[in-house]
PDB file of C-alpha atoms in Angstrom:
ATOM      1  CA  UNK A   1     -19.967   0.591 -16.893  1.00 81.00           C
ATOM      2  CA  UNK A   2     -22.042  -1.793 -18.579  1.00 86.00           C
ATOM      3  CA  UNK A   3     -22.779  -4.845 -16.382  1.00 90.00           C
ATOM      4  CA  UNK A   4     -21.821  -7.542 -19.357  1.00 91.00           C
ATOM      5  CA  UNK A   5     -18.649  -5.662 -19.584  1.00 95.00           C
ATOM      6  CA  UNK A   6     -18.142  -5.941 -15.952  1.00 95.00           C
ATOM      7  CA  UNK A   7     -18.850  -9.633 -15.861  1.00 95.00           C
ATOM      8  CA  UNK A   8     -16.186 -10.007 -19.236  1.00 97.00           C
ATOM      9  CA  UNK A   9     -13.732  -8.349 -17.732  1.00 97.00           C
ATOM     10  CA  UNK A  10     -13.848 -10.024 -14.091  1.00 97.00           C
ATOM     11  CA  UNK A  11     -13.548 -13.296 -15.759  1.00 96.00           C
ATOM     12  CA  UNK A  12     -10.478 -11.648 -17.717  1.00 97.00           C
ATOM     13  CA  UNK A  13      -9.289 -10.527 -15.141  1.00 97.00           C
ATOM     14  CA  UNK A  14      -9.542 -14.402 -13.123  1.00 95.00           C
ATOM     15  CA  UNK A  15      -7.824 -15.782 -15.925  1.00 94.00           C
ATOM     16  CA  UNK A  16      -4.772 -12.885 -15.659  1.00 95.00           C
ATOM     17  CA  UNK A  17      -4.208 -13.927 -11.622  1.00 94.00           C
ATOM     18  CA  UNK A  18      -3.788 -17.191 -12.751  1.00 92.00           C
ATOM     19  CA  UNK A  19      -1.051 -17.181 -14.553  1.00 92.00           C
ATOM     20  CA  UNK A  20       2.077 -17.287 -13.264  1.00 91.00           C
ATOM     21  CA  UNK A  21       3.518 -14.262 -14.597  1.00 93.00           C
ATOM     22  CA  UNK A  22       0.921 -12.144 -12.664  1.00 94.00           C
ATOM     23  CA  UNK A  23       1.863 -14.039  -9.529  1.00 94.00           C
ATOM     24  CA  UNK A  24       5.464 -13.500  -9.873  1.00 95.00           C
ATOM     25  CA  UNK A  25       5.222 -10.370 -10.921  1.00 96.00           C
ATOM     26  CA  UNK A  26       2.915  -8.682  -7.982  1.00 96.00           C
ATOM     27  CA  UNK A  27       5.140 -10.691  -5.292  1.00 95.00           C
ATOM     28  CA  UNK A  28       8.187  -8.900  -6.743  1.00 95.00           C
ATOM     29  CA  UNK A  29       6.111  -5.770  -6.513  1.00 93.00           C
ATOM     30  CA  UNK A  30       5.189  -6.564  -3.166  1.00 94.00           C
ATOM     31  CA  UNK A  31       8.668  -7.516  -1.703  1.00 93.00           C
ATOM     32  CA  UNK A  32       9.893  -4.266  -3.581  1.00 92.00           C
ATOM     33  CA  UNK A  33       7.226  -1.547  -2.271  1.00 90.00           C
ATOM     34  CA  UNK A  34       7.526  -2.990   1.438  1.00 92.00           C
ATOM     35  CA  UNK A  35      11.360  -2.914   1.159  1.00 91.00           C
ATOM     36  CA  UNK A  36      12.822   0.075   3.582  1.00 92.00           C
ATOM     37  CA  UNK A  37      16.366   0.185   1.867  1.00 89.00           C
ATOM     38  CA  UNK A  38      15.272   0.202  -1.070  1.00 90.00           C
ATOM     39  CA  UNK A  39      12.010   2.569  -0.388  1.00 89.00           C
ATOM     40  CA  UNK A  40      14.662   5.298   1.214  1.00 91.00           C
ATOM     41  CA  UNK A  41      16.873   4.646  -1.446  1.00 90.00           C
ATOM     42  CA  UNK A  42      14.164   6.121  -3.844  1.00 90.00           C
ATOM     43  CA  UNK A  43      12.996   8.641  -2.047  1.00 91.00           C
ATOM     44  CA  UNK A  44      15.912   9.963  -1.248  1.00 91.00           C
ATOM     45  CA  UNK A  45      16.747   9.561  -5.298  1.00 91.00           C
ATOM     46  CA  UNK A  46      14.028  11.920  -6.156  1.00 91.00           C
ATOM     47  CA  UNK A  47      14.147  14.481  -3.272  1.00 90.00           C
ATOM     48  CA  UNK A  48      17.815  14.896  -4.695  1.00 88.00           C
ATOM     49  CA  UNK A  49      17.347  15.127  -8.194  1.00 89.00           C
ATOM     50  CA  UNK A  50      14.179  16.865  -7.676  1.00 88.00           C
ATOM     51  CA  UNK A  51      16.570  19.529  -5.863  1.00 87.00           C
ATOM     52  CA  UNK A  52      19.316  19.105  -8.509  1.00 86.00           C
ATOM     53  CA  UNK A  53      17.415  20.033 -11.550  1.00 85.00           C
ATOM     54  CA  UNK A  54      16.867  23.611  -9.529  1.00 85.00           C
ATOM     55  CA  UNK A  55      20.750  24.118  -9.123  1.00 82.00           C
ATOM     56  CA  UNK A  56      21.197  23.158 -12.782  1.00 82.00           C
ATOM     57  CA  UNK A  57      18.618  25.635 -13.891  1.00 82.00           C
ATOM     58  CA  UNK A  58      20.727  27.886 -11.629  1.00 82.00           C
ATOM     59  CA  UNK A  59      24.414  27.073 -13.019  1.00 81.00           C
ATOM     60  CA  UNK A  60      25.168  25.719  -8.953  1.00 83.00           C
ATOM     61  CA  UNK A  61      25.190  21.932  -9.784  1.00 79.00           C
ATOM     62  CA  UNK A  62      28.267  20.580  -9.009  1.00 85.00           C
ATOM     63  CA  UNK A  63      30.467  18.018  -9.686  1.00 87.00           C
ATOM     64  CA  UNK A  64      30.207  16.089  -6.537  1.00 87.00           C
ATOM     65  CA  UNK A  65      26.279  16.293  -6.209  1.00 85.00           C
ATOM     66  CA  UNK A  66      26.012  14.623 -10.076  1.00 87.00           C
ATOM     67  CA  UNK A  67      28.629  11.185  -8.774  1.00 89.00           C
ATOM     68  CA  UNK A  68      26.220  11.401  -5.244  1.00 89.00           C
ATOM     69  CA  UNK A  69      23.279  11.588  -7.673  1.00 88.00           C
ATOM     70  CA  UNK A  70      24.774   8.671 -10.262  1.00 91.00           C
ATOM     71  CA  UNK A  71      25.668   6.597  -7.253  1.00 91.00           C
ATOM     72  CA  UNK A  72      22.303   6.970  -5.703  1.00 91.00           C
ATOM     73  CA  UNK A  73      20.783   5.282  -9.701  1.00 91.00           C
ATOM     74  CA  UNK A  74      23.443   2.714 -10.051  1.00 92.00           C
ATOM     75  CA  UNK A  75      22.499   1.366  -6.388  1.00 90.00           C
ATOM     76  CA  UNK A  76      19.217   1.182  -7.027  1.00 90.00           C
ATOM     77  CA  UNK A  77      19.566  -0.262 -10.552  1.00 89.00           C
ATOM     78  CA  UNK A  78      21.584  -2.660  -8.749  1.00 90.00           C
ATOM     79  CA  UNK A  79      19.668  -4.153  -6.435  1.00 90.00           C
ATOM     80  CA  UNK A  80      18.517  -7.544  -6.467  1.00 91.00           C
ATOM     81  CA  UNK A  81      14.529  -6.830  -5.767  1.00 92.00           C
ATOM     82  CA  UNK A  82      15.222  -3.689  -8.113  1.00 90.00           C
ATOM     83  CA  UNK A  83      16.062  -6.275 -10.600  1.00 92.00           C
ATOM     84  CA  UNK A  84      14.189  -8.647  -9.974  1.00 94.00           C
ATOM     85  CA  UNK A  85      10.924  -6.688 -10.510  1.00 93.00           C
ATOM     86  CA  UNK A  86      12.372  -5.693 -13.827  1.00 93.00           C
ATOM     87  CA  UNK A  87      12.594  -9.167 -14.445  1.00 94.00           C
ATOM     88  CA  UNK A  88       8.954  -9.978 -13.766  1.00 95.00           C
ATOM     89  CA  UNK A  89       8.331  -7.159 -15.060  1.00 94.00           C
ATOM     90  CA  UNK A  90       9.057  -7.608 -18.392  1.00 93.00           C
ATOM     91  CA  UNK A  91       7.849 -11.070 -18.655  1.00 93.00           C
ATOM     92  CA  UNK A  92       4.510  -9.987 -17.050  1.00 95.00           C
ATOM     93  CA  UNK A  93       4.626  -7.161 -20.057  1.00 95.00           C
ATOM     94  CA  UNK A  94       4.989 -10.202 -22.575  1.00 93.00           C
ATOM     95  CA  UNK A  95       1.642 -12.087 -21.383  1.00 94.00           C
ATOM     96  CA  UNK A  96      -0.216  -8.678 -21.428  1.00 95.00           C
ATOM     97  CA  UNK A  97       1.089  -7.567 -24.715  1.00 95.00           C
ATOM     98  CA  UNK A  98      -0.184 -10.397 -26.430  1.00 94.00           C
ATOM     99  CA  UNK A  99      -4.099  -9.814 -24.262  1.00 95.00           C
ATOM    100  CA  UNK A 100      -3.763  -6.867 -25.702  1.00 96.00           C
ATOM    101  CA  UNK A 101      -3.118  -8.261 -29.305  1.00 95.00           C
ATOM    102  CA  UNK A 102      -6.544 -10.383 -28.650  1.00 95.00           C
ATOM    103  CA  UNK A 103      -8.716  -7.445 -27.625  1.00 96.00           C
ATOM    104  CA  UNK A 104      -7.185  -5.361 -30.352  1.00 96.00           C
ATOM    105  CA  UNK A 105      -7.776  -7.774 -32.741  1.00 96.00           C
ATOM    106  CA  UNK A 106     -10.979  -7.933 -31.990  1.00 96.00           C
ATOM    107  CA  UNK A 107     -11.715  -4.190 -31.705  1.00 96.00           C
ATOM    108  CA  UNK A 108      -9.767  -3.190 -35.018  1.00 95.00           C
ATOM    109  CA  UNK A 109      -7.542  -0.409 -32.923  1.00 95.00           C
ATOM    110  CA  UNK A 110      -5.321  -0.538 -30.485  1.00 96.00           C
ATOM    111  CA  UNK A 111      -7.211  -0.937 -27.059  1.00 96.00           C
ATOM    112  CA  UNK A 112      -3.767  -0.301 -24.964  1.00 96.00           C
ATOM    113  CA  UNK A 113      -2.880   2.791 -26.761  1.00 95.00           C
ATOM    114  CA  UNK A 114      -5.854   4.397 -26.180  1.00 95.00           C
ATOM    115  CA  UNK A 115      -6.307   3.327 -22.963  1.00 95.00           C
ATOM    116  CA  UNK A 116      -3.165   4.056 -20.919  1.00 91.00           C
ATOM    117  CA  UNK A 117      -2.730   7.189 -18.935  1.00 76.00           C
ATOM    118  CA  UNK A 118      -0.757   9.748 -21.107  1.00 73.00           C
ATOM    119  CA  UNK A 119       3.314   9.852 -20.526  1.00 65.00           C
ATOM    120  CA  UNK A 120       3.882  12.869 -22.161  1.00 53.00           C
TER     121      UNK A 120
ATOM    122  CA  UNK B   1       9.484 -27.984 -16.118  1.00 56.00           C
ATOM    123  CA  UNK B   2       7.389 -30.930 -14.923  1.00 61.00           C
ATOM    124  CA  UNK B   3       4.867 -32.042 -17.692  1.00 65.00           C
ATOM    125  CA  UNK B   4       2.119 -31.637 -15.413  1.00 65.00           C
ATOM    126  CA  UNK B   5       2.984 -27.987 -14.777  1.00 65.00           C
ATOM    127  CA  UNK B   6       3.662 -27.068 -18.470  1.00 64.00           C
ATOM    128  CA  UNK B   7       0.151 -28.704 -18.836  1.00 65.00           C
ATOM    129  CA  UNK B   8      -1.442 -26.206 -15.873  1.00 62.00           C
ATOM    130  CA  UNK B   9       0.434 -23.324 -17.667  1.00 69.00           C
ATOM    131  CA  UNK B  10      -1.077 -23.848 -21.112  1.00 71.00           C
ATOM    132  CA  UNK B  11      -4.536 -24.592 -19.898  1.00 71.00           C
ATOM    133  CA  UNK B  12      -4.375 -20.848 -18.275  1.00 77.00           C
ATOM    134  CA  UNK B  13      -2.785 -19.337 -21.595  1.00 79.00           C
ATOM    135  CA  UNK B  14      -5.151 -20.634 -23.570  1.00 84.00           C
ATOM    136  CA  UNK B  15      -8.182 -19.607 -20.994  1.00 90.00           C
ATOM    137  CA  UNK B  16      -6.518 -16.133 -21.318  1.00 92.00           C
ATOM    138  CA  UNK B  17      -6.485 -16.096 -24.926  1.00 92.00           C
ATOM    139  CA  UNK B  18     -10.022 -16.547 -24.813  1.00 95.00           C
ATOM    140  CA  UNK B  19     -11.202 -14.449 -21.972  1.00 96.00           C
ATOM    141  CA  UNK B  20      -9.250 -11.766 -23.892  1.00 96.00           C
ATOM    142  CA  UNK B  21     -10.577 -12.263 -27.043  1.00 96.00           C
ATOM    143  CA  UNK B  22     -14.640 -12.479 -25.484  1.00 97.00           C
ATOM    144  CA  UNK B  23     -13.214  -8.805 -23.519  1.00 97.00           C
ATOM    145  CA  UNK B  24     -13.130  -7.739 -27.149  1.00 97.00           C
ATOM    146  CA  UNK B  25     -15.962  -8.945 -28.457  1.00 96.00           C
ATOM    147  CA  UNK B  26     -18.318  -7.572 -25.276  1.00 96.00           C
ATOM    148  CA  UNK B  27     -16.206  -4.125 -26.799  1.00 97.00           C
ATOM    149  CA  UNK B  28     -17.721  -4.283 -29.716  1.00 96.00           C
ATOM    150  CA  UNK B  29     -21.248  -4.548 -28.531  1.00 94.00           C
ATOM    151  CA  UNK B  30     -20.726  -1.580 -25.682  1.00 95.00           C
ATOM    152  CA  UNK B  31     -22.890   1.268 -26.646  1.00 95.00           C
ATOM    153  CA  UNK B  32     -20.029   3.592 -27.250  1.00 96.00           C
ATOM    154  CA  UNK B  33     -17.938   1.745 -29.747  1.00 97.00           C
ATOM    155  CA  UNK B  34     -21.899   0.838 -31.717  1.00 97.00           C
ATOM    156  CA  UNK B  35     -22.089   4.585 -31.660  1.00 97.00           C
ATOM    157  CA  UNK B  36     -18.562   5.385 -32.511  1.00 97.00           C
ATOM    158  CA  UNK B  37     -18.669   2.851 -35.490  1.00 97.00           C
ATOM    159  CA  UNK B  38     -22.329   4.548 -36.763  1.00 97.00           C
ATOM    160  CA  UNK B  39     -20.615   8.016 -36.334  1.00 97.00           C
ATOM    161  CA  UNK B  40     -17.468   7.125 -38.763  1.00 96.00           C
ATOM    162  CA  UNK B  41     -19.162   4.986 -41.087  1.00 96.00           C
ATOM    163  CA  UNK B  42     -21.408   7.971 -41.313  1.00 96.00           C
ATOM    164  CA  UNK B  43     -18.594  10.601 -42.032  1.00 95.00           C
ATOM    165  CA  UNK B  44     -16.772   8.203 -44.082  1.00 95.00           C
ATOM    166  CA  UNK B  45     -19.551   9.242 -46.667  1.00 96.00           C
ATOM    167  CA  UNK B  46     -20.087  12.580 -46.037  1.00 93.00           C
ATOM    168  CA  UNK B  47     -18.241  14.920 -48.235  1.00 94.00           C
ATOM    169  CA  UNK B  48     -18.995  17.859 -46.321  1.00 93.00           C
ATOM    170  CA  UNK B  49     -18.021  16.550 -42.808  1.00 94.00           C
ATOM    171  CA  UNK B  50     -14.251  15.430 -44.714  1.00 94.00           C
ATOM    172  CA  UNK B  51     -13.955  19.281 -46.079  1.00 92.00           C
ATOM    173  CA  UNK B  52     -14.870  20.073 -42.608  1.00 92.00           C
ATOM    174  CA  UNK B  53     -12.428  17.836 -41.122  1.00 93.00           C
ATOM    175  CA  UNK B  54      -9.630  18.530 -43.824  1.00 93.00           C
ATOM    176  CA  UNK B  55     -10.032  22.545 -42.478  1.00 92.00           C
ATOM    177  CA  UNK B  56     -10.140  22.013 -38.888  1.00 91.00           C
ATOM    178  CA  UNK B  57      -6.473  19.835 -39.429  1.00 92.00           C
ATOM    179  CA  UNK B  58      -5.266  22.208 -41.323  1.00 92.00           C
ATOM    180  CA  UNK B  59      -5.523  25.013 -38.606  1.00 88.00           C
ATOM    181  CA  UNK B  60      -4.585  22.530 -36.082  1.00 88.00           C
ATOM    182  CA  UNK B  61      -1.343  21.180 -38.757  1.00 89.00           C
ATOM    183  CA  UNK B  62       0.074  25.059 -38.879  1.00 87.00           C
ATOM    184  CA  UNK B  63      -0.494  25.654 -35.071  1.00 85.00           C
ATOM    185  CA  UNK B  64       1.735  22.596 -34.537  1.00 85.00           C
ATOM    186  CA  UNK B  65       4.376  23.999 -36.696  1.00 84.00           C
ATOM    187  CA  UNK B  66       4.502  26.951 -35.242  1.00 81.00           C
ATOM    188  CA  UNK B  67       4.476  25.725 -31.959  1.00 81.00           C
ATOM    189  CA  UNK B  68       7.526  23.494 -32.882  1.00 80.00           C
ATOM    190  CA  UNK B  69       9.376  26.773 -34.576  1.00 79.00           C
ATOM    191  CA  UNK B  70       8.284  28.629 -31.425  1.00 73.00           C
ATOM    192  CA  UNK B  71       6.119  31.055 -32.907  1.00 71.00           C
ATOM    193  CA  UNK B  72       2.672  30.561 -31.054  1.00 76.00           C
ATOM    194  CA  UNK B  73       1.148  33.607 -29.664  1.00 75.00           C
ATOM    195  CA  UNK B  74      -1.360  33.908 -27.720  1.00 74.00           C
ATOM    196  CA  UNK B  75      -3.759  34.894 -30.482  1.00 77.00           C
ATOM    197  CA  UNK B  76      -3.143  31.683 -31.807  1.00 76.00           C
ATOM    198  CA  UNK B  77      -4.879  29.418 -29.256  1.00 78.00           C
ATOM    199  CA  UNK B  78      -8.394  31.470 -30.008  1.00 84.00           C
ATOM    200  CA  UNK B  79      -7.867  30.877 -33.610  1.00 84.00           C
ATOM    201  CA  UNK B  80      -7.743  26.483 -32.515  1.00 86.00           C
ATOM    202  CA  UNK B  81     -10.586  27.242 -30.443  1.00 87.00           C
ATOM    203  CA  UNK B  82     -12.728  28.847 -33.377  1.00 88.00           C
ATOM    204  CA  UNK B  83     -11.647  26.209 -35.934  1.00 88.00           C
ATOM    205  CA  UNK B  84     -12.803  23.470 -33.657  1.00 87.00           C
ATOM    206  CA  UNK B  85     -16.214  25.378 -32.866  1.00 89.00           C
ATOM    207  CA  UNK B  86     -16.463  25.861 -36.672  1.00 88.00           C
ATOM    208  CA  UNK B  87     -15.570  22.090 -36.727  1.00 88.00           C
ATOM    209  CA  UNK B  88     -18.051  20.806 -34.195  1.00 88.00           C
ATOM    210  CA  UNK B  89     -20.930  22.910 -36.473  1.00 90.00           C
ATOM    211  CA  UNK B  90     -20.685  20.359 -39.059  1.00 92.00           C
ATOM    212  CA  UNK B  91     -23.016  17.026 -37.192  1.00 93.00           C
ATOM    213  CA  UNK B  92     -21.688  14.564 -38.913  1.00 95.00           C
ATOM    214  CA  UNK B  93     -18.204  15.491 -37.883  1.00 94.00           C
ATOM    215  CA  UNK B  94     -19.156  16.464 -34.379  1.00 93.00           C
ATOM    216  CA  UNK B  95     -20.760  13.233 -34.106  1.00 95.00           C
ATOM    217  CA  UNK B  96     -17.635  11.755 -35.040  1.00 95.00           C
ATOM    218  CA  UNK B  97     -15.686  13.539 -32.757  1.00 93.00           C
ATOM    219  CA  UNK B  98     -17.861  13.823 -29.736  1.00 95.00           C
ATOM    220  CA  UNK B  99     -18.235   9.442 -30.432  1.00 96.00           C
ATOM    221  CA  UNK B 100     -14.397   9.020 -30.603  1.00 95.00           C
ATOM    222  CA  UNK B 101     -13.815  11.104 -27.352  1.00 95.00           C
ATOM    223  CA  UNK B 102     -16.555   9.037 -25.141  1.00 96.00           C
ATOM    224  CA  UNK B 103     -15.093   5.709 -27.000  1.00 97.00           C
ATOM    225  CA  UNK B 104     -11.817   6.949 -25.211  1.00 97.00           C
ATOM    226  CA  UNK B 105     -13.391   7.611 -22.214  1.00 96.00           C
ATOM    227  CA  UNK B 106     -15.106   4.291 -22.209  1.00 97.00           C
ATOM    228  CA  UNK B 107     -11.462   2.724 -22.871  1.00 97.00           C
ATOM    229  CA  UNK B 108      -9.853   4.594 -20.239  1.00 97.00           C
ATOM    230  CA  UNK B 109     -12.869   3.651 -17.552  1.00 97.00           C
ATOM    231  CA  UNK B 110     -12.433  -0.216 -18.766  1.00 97.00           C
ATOM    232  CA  UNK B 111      -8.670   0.081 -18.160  1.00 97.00           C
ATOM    233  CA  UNK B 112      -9.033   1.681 -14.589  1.00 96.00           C
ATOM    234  CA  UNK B 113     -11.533  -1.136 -13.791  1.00 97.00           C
ATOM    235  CA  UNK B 114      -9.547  -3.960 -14.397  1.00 97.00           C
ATOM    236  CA  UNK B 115      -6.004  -1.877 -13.202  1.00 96.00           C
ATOM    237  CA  UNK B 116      -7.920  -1.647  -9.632  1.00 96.00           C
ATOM    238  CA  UNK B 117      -8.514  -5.594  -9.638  1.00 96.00           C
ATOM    239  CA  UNK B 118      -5.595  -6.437 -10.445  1.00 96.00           C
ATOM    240  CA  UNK B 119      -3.130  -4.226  -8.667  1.00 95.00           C
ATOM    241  CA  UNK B 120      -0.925  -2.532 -12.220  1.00 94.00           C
ATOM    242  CA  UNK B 121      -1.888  -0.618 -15.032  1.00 95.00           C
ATOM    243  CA  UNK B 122      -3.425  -2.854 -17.358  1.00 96.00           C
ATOM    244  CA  UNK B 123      -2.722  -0.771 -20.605  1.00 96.00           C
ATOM    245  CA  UNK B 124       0.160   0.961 -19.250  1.00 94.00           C
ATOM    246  CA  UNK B 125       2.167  -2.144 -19.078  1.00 95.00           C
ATOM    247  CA  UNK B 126       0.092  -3.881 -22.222  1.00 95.00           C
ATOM    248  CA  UNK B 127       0.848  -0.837 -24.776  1.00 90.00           C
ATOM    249  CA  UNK B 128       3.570  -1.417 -27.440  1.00 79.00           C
ATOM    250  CA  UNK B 129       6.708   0.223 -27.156  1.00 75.00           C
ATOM    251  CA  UNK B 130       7.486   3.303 -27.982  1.00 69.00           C
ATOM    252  CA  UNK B 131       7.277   6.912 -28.478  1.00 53.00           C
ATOM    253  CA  UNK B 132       5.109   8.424 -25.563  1.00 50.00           C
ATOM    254  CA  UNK B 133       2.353  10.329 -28.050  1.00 47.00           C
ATOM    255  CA  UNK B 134       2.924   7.606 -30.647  1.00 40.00           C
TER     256      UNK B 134
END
C-alpha cells in the first residue's frame, strides 16, 4: 500500500482507539472471547446444529434435539457478556457508520460496501 | 456526564471526523481510484465501450434469470465466459473493468489494514444495513 495511505490511515486509526466506543467495545470483546462458559456454550451451539442440519436433510431431526438446540440460542442470547457485546456493539457500529459516511463522502461511493468481506 | 468528559468526548469525535474525512481524501489521490476515475470518465464517452457493455449485461441479465428459474446448464457458464472475453476486447471497457476490480482490491487491502490495527472488521461493522449482495 501506498505509504501516505498508510500514514492516513494510522492516524485514523489513533483517532478510532480513542474514543470510547472502541474501548468499550473491544473490552466487551475481550471479556466475551476469554469467557469459558460462554466459549463452550458456542461451540457446543455449532457442533450441534452443524450436526442437526445433517439429520434434517435426512428426515431424523427430532423433536427433542430442536428444544436442546433452542435452549442452547436462548442461553447464549441471554447472557450478560453475550449482551453486553451486542450492546457495544451496536454503539461501536454507530461511530463507524458515520467514518464511513466521511470517507464515502469524500470518495463519491460507498467505501464500506465495497470493502467488507462478502456474506453471501 | 461530567462537562469535562463530554468536552474529551467531542474533541475525539470531531478529530475522527476529520481523520476520516483526510482517509478519503488520501483515497482519492491513490493511484487506483486516479486510474479508475480516468477509465470511467473515459467510457462514459465512448459509444462503443456502452454497446459493449449493454451486450455483455445482457448475457449476464438472462444467465441470472435462468439461474433463478433453475434452468442453467452447463453450456451456459461458457457462453458468460465468451461474453466477458468478447467484453474485455473492447479497451475502453476493459479498462473500465480491469480499473474497477483493482479499485476493489485496493478497498479491500485498505480495510484489512486498518481491521488488523484495530482488532474488528472495519467495513464489516461500518457497512449499512442490509441485504448481504445489496
Amino acid at each position: 500500500m501506498e505509504k501516505q495511505i498508510e500514514y492516513v490511515a494510522d492516524d485514523f486509526v489513533r483517532a478510532l482507539q480513542a474514543t470510547s466506543e472502541v474501548i468499550e467495545y473491544l473490552g466487551a470483546l475481550d471479556k466475551y472471547e476469554s469467557d469459558e462458559e460462554l466459549s463452550s456454550l458456542t461451540e457446543k451451539y455449532y457442533t450441534l446444529s452443524a450436526d442437526f442440519q445433517k439429520k434434517q436433510y435426512d428426515g431424523t431431526l427430532t423433536q427433542p434435539e430442536i428444544a436442546e438446540l433452542r435452549r442452547l440460542a436462548s442461553k447464549i442470547q441471554n447472557n450478560s457478556l453475550n449482551r453486553e457485546l451486542a450492546e457495544k456493539q451496536n454503539s461501536v457500529k454507530e461511530i463507524l457508520q458515520s467514518c464511513n459516511a466521511s470517507i464515502s463522502n469524500e470518495i463519491s461511493m460507498d467505501f464500506a460496501k465495497l470493502a467488507a468481506p462478502s456474506t453471501c | 456526564m461530567r462537562n469535562g468528559q463530554v468536552e474529551v468526548n467531542q474533541v475525539n469525535v470531531d478529530r475522527l471526523n476529520t481523520a476520516a474525512q483526510a482517509l478519503g481524501k488520501a483515497i482519492l489521490n491513490s493511484k487506483a481510484y486516479k486510474n479508475f476515475v480516468k477509465a470511467r470518465d473515459q467510457f462514459r464517452i465512448d459509444e462503443s465501450a456502452k454497446e459493449a457493455a449493454r451486450e455483455y449485461n445482457t448475457v449476464i441479465s438472462d444467465y441470472q434469470m435462468r439461474a433463478r428459474w433453475g434452468g442453467i446448464k452447463p453450456e451456459d457458464e461458457n457462453q458468460i465466459e465468451d461474453a466477458r472475453k468478447k467484453a474485455m476486447e473492447n479497451k475502453v471497457l476493459g479498462d473500465y473493468y480491469t480499473t474497477q476490480e483493482e479499485l476493489i482490491s485496493f478497498y479491500q487491502e485498505l480495510n484489512t489494514y486498518l481491521s488488523e490495527k484495530l482488532k474488528f472488521n472495519f467495513a464489516g461493522l461500518a457497512k449499512p444495513a442490509g441485504g448481504c449482495c445489496g
